[in-house]
PDB file of C-alpha atoms in Angstrom:
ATOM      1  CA  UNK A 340      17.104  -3.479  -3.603  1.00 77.00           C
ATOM      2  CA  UNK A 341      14.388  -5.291  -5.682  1.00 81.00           C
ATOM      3  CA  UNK A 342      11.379  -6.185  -4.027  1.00 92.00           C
ATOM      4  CA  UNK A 343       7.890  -7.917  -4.508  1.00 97.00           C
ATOM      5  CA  UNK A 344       5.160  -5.106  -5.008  1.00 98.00           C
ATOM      6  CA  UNK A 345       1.481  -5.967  -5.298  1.00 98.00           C
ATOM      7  CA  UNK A 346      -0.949  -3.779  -6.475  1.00 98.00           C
ATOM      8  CA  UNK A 347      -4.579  -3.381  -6.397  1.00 98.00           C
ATOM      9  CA  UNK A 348      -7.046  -0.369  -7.010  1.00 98.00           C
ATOM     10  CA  UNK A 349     -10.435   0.356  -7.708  1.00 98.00           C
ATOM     11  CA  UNK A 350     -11.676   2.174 -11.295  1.00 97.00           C
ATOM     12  CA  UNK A 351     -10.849   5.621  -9.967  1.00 97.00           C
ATOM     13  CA  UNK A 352      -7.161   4.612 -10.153  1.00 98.00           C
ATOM     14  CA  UNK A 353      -6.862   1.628 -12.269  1.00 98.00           C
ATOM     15  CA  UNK A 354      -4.319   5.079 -14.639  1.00 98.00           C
ATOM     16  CA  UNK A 355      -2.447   5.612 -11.702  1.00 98.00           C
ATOM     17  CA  UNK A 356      -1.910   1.801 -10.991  1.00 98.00           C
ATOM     18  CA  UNK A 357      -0.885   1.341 -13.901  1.00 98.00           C
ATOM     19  CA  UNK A 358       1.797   4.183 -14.498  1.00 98.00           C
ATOM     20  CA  UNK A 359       2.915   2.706 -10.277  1.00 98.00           C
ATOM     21  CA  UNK A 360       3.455  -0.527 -12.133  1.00 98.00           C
ATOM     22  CA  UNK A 361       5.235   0.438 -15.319  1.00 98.00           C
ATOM     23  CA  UNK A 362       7.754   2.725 -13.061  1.00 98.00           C
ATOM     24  CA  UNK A 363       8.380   0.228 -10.166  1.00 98.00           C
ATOM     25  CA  UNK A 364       9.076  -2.870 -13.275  1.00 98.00           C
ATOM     26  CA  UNK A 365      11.627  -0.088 -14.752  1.00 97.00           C
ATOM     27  CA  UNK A 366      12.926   0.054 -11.391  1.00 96.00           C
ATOM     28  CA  UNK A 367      13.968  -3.677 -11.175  1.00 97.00           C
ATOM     29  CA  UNK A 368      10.676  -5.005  -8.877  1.00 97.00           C
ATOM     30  CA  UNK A 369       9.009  -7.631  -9.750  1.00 97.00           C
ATOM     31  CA  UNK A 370       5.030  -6.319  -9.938  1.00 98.00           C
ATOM     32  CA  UNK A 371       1.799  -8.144  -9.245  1.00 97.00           C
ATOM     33  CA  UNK A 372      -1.086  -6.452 -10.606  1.00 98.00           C
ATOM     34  CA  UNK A 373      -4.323  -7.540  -8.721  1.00 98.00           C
ATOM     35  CA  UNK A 374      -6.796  -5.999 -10.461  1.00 97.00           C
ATOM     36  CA  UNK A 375      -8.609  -4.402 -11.850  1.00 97.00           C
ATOM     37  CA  UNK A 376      -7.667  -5.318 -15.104  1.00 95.00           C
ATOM     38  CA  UNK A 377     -10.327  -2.436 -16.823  1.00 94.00           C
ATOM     39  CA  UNK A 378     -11.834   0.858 -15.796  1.00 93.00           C
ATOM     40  CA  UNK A 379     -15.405  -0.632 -15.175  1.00 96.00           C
ATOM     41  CA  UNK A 380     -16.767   0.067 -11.718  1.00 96.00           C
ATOM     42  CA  UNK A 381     -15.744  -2.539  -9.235  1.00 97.00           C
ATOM     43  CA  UNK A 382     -15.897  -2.415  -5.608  1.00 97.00           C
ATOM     44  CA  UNK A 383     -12.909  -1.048  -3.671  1.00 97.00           C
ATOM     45  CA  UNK A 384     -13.283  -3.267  -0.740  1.00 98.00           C
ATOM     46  CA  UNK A 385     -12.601  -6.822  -2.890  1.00 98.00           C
ATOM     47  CA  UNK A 386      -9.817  -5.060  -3.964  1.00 98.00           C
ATOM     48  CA  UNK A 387      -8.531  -3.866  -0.916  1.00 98.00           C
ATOM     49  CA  UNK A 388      -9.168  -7.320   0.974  1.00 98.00           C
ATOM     50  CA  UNK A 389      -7.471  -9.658  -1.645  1.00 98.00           C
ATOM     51  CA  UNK A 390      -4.337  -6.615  -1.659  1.00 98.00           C
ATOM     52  CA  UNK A 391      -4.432  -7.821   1.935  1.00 98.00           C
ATOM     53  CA  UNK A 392      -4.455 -11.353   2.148  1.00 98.00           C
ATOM     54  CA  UNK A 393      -2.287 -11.472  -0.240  1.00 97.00           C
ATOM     55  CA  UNK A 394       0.544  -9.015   1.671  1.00 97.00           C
ATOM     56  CA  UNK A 395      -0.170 -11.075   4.634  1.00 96.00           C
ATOM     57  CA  UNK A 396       0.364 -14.613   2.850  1.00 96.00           C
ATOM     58  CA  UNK A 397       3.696 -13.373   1.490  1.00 93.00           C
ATOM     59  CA  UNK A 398       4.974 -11.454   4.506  1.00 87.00           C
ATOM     60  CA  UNK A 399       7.771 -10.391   2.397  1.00 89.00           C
ATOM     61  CA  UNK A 400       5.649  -8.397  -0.183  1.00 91.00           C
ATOM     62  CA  UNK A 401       5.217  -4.087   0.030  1.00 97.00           C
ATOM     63  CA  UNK A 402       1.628  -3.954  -1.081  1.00 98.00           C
ATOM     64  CA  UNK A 403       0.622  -0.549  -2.698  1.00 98.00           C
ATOM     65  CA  UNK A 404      -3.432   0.303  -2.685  1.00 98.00           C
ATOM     66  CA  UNK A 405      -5.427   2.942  -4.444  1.00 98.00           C
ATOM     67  CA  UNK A 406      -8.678   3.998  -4.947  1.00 98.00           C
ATOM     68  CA  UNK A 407     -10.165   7.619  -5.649  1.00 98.00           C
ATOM     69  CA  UNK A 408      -9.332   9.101  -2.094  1.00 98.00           C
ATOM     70  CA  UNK A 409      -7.395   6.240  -0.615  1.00 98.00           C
ATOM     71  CA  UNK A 410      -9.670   6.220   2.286  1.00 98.00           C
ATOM     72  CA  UNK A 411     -12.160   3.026   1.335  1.00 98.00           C
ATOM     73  CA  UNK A 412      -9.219   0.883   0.191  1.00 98.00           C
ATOM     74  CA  UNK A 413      -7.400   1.564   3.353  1.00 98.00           C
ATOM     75  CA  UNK A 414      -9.715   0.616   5.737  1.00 98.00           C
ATOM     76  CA  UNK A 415     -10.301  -2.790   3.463  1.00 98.00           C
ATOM     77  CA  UNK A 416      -7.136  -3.383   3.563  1.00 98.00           C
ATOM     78  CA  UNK A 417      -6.533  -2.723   7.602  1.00 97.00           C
ATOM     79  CA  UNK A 418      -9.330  -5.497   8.213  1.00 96.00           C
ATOM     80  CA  UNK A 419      -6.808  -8.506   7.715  1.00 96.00           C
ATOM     81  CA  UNK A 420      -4.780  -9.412   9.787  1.00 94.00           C
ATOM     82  CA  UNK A 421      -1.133  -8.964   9.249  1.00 94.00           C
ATOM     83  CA  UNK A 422      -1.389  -5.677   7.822  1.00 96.00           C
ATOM     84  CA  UNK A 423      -0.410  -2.208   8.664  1.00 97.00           C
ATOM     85  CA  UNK A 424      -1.229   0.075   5.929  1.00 98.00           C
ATOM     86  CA  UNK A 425      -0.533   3.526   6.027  1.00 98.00           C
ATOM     87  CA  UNK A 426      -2.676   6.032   3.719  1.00 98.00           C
ATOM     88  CA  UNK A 427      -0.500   9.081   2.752  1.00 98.00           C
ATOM     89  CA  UNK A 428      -0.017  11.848   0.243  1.00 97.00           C
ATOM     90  CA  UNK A 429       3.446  13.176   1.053  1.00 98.00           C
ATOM     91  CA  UNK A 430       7.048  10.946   0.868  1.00 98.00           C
ATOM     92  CA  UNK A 431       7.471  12.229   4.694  1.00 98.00           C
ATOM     93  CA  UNK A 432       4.185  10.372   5.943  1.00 98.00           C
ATOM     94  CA  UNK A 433       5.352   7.462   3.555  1.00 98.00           C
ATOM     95  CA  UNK A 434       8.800   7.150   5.344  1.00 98.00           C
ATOM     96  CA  UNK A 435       7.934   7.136   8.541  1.00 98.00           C
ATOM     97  CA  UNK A 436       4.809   4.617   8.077  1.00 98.00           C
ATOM     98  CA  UNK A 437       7.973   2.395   7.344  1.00 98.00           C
ATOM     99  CA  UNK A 438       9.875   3.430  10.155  1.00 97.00           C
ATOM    100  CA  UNK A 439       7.711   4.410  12.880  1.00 97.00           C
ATOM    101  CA  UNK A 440       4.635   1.467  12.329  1.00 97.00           C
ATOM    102  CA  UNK A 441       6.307  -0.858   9.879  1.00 97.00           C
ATOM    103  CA  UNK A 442       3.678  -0.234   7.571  1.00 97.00           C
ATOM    104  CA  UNK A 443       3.905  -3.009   4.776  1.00 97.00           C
ATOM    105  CA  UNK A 444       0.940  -1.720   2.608  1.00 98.00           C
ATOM    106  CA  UNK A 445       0.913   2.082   1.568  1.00 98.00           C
ATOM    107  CA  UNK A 446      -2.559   3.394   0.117  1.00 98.00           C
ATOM    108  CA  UNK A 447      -2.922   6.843  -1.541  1.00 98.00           C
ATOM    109  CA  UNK A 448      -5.581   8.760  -3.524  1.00 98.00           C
ATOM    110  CA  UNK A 449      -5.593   8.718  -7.177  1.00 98.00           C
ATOM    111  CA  UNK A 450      -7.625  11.888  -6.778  1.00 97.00           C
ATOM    112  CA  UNK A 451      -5.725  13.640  -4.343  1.00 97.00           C
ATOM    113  CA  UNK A 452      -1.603  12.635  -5.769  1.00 97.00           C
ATOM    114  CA  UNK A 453      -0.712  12.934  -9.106  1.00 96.00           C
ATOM    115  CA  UNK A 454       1.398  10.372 -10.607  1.00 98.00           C
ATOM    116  CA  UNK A 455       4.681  12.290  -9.050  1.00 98.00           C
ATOM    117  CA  UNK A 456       3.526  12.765  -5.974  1.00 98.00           C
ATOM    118  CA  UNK A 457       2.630   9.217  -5.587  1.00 98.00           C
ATOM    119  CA  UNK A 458       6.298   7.649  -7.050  1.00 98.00           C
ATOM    120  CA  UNK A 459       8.432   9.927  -4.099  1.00 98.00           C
ATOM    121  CA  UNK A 460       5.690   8.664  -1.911  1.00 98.00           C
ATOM    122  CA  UNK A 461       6.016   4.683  -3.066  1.00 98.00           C
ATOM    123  CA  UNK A 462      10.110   5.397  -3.506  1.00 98.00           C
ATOM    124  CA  UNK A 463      10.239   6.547   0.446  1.00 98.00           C
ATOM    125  CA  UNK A 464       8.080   3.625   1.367  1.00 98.00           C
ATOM    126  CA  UNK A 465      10.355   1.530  -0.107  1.00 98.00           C
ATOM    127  CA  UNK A 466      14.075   2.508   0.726  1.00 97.00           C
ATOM    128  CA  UNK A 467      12.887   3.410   4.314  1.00 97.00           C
ATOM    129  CA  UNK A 468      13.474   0.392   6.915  1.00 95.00           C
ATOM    130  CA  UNK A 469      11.684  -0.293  10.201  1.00 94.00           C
ATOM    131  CA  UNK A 470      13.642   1.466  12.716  1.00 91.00           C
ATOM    132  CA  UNK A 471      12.635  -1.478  15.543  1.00 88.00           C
ATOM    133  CA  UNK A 472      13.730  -0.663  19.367  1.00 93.00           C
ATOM    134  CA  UNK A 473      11.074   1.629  20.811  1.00 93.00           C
ATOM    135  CA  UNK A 474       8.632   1.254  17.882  1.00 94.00           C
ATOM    136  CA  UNK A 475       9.040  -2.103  18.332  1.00 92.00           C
ATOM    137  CA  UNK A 476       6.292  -2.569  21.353  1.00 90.00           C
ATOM    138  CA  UNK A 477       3.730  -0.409  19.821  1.00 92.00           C
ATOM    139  CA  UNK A 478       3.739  -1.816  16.584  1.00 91.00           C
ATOM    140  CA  UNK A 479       3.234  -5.503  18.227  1.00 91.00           C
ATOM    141  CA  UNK A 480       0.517  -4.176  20.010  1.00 90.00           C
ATOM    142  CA  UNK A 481      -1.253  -3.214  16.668  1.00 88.00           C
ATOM    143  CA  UNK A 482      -1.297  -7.397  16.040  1.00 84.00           C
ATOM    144  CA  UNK A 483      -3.190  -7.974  19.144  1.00 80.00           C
ATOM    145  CA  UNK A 484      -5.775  -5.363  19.943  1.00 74.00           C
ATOM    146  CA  UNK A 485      -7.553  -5.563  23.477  1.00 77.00           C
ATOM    147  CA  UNK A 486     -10.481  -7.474  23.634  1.00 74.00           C
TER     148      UNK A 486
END
């Protein structure tokens, strides 16, 4: 089923972005590219925080974020509220961020996947639900930490 994907990445993967973007529009999805539009150096965490607010202002959007190792643009995007995004580098991981977490942002490593890798990763994100009833619970505790 179609979906809204947004994208974002830093300069390390502004190539594998852009191959993400080209496969998931021959896919049927409709694809927002946030930037970067060039391979100048830019920052990974503006990336990662507008990739956020922007997954949490749609609710309905997947958000996909990359940078060199995934790790930076993860943790960006895990600062707003909202989101739950997952950084993997297998489909297996990528599956059950959907189903076990309800991960609605998956982050990878442009250095680490190569542009297979990362399409069975983005295609199990996408056709794998949340599977709800004992996840449930844990995930809603994720959206209201202890204090």
């Amino acid at each position: 089923m179609p979906r809204t994907i947004l994208l974002a990445s830093d300069h390390a993967a502004i190539e594998l972005k852009a191959a993400l973007a080209d496969w998931l529009r021959g896919e049927g999805h409709e694809v927002r590219d946030l930037g970067p539009e060039t391979a100048d150096r830019v920052d990974y965490p503006d990336y990662g925080y507008k990739l956020g607010q922007a997954v949490a202002a749609d609710g309905a959007a997947a958000g996909i974020a990359l940078c060199g190792s995934g790790i930076g643009i993860s943790i960006a995007v895990n600062r707003i509220a909202g989101c739950r995004c997952a950084l993997v580098n297998e489909p297996v991981s990528a599956a059950l961020a959907r189903e076990h977490n309800d991960a609605n942002v998956l982050a990878m490593g442009a250095r680490l996947v190569g542009i297979d890798m990362a399409k069975a990763c983005v295609a199990a994100f996408l056709a794998t639900p949340f599977g709800g009833g004992r996840h449930a619970p844990r995930v809603e505790k994720l959206s209201s930490p202890p204090v």
